[in-house]
Coordinates of C-alpha atoms and ligand atoms in Angstrom, one line a residue:
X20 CA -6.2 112.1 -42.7
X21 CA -9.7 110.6 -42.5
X22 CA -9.8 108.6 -39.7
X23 CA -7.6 107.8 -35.9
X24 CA -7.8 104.8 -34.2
X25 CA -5.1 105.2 -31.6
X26 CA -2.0 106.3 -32.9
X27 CA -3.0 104.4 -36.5
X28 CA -4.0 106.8 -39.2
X29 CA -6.1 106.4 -41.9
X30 CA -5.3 108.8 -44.9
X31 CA -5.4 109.1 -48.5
X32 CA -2.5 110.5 -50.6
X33 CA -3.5 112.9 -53.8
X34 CA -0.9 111.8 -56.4
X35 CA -1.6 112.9 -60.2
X36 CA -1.6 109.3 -60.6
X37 CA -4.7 108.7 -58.5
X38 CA -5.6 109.1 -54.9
X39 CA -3.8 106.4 -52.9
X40 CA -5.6 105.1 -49.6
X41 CA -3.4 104.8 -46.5
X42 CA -2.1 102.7 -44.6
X43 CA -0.1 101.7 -48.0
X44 CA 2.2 98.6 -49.3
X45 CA 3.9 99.0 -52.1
X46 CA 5.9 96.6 -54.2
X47 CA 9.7 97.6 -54.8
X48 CA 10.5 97.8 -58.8
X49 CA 14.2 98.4 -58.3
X50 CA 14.9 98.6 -62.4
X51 CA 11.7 99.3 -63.4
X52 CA 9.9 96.2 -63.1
X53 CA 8.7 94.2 -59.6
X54 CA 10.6 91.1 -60.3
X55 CA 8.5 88.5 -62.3
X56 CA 4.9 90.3 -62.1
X57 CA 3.6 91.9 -65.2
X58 CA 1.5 95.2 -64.4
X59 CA -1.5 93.8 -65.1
X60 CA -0.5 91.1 -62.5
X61 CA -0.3 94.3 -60.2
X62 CA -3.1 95.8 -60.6
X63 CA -5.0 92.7 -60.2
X64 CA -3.2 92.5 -57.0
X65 CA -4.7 96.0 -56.1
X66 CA -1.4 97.4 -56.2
X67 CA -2.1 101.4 -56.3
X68 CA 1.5 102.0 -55.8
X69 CA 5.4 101.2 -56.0
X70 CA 8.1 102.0 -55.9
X71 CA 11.5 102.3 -58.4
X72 CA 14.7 103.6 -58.0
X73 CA 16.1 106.9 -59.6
X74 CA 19.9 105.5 -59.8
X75 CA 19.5 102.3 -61.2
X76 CA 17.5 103.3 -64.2
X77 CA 20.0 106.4 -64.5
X78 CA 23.0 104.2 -64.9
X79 CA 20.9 101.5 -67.2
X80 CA 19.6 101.9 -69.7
X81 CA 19.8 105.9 -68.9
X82 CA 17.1 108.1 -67.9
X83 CA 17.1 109.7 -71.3
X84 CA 15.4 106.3 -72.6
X85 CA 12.4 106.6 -70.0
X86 CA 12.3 110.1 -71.1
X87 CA 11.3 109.1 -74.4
X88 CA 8.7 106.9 -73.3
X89 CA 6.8 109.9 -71.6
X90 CA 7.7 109.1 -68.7
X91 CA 8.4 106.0 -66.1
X92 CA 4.7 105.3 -66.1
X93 CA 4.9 104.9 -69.9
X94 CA 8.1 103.2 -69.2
X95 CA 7.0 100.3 -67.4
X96 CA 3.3 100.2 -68.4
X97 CA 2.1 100.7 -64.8
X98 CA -0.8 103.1 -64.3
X99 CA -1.0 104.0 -60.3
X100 CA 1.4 106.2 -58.6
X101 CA 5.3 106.0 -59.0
X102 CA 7.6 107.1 -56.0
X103 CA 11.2 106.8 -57.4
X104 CA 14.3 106.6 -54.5
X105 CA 17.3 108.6 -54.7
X106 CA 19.7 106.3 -54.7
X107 CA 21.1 107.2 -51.2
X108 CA 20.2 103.4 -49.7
X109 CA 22.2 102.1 -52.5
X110 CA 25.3 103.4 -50.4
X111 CA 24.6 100.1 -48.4
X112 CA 24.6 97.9 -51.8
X113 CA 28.1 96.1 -52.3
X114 CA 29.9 97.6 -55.3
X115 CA 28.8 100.4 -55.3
X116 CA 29.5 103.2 -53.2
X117 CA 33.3 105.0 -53.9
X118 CA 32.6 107.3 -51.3
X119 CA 30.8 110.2 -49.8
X120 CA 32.0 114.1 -50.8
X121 CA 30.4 116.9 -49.1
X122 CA 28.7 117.8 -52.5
X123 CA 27.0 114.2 -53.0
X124 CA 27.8 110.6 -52.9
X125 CA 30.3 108.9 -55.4
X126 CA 28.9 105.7 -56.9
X127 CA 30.6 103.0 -59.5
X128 CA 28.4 101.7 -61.6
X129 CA 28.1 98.0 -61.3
X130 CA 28.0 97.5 -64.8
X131 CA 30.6 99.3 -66.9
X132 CA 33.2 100.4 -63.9
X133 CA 32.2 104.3 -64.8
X134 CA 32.1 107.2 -61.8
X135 CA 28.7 109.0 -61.2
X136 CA 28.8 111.9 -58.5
X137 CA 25.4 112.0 -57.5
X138 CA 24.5 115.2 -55.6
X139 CA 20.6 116.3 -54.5
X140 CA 20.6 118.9 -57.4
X141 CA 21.3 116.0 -60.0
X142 CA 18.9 113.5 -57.9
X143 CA 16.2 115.8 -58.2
X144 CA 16.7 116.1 -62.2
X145 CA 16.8 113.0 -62.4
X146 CA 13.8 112.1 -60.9
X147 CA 12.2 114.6 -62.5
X148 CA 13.0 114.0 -66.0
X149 CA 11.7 109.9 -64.6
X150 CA 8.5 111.8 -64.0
X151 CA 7.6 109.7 -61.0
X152 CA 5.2 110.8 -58.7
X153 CA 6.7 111.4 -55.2
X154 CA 10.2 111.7 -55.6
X155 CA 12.8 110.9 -52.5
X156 CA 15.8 113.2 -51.3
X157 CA 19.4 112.2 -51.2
X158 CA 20.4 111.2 -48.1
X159 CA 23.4 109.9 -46.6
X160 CA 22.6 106.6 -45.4
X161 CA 25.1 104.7 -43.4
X162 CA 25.2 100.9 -42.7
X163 CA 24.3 99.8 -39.2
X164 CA 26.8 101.5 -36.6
X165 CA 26.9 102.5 -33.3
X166 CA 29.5 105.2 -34.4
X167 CA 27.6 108.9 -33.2
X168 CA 30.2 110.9 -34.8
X169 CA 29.4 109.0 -38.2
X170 CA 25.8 109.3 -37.8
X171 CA 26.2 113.0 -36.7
X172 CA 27.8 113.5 -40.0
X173 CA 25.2 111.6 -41.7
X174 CA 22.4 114.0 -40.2
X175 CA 24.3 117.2 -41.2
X176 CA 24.5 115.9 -44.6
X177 CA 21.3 114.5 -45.4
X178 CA 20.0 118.0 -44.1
X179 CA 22.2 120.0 -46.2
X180 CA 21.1 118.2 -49.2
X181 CA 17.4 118.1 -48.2
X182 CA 18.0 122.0 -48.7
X183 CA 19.6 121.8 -51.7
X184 CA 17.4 119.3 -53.0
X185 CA 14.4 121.2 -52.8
X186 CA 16.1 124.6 -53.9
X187 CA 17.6 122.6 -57.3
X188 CA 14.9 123.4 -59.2
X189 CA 11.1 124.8 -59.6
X190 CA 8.2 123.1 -57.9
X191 CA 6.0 121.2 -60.6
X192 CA 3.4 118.6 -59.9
X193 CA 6.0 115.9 -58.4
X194 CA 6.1 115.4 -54.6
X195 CA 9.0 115.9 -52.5
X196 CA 9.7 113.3 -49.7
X197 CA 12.3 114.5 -47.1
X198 CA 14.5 111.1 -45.9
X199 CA 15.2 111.1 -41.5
X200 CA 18.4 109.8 -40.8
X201 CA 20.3 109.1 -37.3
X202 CA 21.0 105.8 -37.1
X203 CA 19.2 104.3 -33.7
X204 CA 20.4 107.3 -31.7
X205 CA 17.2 108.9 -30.3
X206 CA 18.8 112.8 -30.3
X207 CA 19.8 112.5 -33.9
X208 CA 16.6 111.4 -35.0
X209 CA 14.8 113.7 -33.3
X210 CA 17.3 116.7 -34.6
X211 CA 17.0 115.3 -38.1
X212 CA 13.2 114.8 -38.2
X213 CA 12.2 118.5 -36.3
X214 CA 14.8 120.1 -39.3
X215 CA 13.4 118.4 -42.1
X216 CA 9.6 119.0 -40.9
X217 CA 10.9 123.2 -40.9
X218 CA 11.0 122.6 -44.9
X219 CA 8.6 122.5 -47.4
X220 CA 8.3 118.9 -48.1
X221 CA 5.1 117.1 -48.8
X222 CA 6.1 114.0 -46.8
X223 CA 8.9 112.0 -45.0
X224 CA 10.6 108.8 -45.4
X225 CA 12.2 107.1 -42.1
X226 CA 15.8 105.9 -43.6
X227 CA 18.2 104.3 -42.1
X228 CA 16.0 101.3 -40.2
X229 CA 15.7 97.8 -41.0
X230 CA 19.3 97.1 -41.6
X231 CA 20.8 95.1 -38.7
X232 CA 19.6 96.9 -35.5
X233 CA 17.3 94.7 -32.9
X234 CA 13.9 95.5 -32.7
X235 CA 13.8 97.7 -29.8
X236 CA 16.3 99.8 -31.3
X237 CA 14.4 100.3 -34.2
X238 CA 11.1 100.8 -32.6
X239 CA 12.7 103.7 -30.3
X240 CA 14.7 105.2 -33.4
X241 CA 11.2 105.1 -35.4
X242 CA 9.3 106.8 -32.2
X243 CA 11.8 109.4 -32.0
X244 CA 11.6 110.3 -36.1
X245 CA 7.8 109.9 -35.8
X246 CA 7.3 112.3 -33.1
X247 CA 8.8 115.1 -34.5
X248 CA 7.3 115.0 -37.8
X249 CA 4.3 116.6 -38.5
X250 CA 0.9 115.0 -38.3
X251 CA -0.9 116.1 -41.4
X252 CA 2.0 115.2 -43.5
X253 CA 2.4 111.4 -44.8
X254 CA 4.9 109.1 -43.1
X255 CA 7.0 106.3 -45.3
X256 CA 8.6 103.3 -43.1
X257 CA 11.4 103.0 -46.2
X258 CA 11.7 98.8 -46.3
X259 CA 10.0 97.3 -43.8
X260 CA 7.7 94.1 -45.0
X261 CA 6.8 91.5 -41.9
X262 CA 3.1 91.3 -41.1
X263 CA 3.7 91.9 -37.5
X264 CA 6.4 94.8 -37.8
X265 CA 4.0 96.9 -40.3
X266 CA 1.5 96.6 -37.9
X267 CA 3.7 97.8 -35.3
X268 CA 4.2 100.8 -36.7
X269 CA 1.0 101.5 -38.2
X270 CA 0.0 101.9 -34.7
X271 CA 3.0 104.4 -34.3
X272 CA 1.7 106.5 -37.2
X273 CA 3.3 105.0 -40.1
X274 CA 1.4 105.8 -43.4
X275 CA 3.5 104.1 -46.1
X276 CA 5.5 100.9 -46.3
X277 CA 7.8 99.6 -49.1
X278 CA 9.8 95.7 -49.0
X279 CA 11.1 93.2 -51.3
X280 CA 9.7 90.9 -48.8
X281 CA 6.3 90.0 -50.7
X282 CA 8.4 89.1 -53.8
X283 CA 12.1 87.6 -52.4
X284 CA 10.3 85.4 -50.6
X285 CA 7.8 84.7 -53.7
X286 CA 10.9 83.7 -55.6
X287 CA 11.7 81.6 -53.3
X288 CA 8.7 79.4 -53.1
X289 CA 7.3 80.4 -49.9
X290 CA 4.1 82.0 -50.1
X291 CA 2.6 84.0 -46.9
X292 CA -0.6 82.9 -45.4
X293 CA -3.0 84.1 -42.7
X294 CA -1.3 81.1 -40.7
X295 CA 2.2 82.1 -41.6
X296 CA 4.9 81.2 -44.1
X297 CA 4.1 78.3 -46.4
X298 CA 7.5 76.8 -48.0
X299 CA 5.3 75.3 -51.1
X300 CA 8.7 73.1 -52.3
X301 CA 7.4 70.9 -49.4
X302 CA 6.4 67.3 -50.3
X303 CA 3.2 67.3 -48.3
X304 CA 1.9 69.8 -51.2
X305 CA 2.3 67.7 -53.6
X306 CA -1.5 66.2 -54.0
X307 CA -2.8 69.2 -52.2
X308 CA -5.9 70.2 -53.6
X309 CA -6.5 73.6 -52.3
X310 CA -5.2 77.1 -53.5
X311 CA -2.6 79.1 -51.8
X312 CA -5.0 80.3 -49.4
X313 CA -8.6 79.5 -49.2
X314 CA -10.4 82.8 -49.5
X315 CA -7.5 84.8 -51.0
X316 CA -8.7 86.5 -54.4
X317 CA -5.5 87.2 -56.0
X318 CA -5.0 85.5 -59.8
X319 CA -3.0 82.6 -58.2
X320 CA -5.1 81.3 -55.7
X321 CA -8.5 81.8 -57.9
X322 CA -6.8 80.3 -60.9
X323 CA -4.2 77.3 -59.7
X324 CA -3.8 74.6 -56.5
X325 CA -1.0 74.1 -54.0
X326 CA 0.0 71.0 -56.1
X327 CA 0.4 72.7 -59.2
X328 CA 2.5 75.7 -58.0
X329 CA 4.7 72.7 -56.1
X330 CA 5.2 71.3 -59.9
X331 CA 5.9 74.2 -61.5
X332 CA 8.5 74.9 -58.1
X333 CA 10.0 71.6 -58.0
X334 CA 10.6 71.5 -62.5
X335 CA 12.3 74.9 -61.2
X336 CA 9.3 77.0 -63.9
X337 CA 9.6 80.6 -63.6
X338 CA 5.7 80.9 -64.2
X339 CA 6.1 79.6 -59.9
X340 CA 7.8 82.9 -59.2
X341 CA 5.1 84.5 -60.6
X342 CA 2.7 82.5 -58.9
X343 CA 4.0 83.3 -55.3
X344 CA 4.8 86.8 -56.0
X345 CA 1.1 88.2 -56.9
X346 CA -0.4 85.8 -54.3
X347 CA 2.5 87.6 -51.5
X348 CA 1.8 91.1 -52.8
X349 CA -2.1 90.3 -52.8
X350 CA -1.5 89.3 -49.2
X351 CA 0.2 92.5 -48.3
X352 CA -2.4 94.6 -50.5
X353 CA -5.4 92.9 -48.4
X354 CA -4.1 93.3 -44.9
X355 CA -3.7 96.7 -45.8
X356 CA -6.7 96.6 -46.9
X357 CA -8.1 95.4 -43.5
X358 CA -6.1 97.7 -41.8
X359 CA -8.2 100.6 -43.1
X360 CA -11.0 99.3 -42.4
X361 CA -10.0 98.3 -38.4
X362 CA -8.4 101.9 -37.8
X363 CA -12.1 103.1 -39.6
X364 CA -13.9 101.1 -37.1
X365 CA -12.1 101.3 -33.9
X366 CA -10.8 97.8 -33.9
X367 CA -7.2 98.3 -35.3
X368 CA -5.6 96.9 -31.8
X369 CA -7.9 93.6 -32.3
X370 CA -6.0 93.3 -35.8
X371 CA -2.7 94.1 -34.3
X372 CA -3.2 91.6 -32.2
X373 CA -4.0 88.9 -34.8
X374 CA -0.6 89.3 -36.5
X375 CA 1.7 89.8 -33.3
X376 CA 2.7 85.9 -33.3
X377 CA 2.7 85.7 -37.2
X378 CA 6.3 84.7 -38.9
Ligands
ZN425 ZN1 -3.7 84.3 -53.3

């Protein structure tokens, strides 16, 4: 950590792809790609970071094939640091989950119909053999529920296999991120995160959030994870994406963010401003002049107007899904950006501030 400003943090995170500032955003690249930016695209944005997940690219096209690449890195042409997920939030993805054994969680693969027991030994190869730079445990994620027995289980098991994930096989230059669980009891986070912090991981995600509870509930589940983690270790907000809610938690402690939020909405033509959401498929666009955002340096905004990017929306052009995507990520990028620099100089709460009222 470099620098406090409250309970903000200011940190940098040695990956052997490159030293990554904190507070961090990164994209999400699901299959191996953030959906319709090109890596040059990225790092133009000043993306340092993203994110990919382990299961997807084990059931297509098969882990052996990024493997033969060198590596995901290789894989996807993206030079910064790679954090892969285990595959436990897909548990919460329709199709498919077949269920949870005590050994790992039994997944259909969306594609051919074919049964995969994923357990932390084989998530841990897996990501491995990827070659990603922070690898995430298996963890038993449930949906949204108010069921303690369920989320007790959930606890138990995502501990048992943080064990076994880290025991699977010999240390090497990948980090290992631990996953807290609990669901939005307080107790359960607090049990999960104070276990996990007992074992030798060099960072934790907060799971589990972001998936239908109210706000309160998730701030109090976060406060309970976050207070029982350690302090010199990084902390990962696993898919949170709203101006204001990063924020939030930044002043909580929160290191590292990931979201589809930058690029969903990009896709869908609404582009996010320092004055909010734009939805660019509006008419009053049409003849308007000015980039995305005045100021903004990303390759949409210097390049392209508001009138074109409406064109390009309204003849329903993918080049438009492009377009709001790196200006959204660039958006993210840069408040993080001036997050480090508030929380450097004392002045995170005035940027906190800015943001509370932002949708
Ligand atoms: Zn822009």
């Amino acid at each position: 950590m470099v620098a406090e400003d409250g309970g903000a943090r200011r940190g940098v995170l040695k990956t052997p792809h490159g030293d990554v500032e904190t507070p961090l955003f990164m994209p999400v690249a699901t299959k191996g790609t953030v959906k319709a930016v090109p890596p040059n695209l990225l790092e133009d944005a000043c993306v340092t970071a993203l994110i990919s997940n382990a299961l997807h690219l084990y059931l297509r096209p098969g882990v052996d094939v990024v493997e033969r690449h060198g590596g995901i890195h290789r894989f996807m042409n993206f030079h910064g640091a790679i954090f892969t997920d285990s595959g436990g939030f897909q548990m919460l993805r329709e199709g498919f989950l077949l269920g949870v054994r005590e050994e790992g969680i039994l997944f259909r693969s969306p594609y051919d119909g074919s049964r995969h027991l994923i357990t932390p030994a084989r998530s841990r190869e897996m990501q491995a053999r990827l070659g990603s730079d922070v690898a995430m445990a298996l963890d038993h994620c449930p949906h949204y529920s108010h069921d303690r027995r369920l989320m007790e289980k959930a606890v138990e098991r995502t501990l048992e296999w943080a064990v076994e994930f880290i025991d699977a096989m010999p240390r090497g230059s990948q980090m290992l991120f631990g996953i807290v669980q609990g669901g939005v009891f307080e107790d359960l986070r607090e049990r999960c995160a104070s276990a996990l912090a007992e074992m030798d991981f060099d960072g934790y995600g907060i799971g589990g959030l972001s998936i239908g509870e109210t706000r309160e509930e998730m701030l109090r589940a976060l406060q309970a994870s976050l207070s029982h983690l350690p302090e010199e270790k990084p902390r990962y907000f696993m898919g949170l994406g709203s101006p204001p809610e990063i924020l939030e938690a930044v002043a909580m402690g929160v290191d590292i963010f990931d979201s589809v939020y930058p690029t969903r909405n990009g896709r869908h033509a609404t582009a996010l401003t320092s004055e909010g959401r734009l939805d660019l498929r509006k008419g009053r666009y049409a003849g308007d002049m000015r980039p995305i955002e005045e100021g903004c340096d990303c390759y949409a905004c210097r390049n392209f107007t508001r009138a074109y990017i409406r064109h390009l929306i309204s003849e329903d052009e993918i080049l438009a899904k492009t377009l709001v995507s790196v200006h959204n990520i660039r958006f993210l990028t840069s408040l993080m950006e001036r997050t480090r620099e508030a929380i450097e100089e004392g002045r995170f709460e005035e940027l906190r501030k800015e943001f509370a009222g932002w949708k």
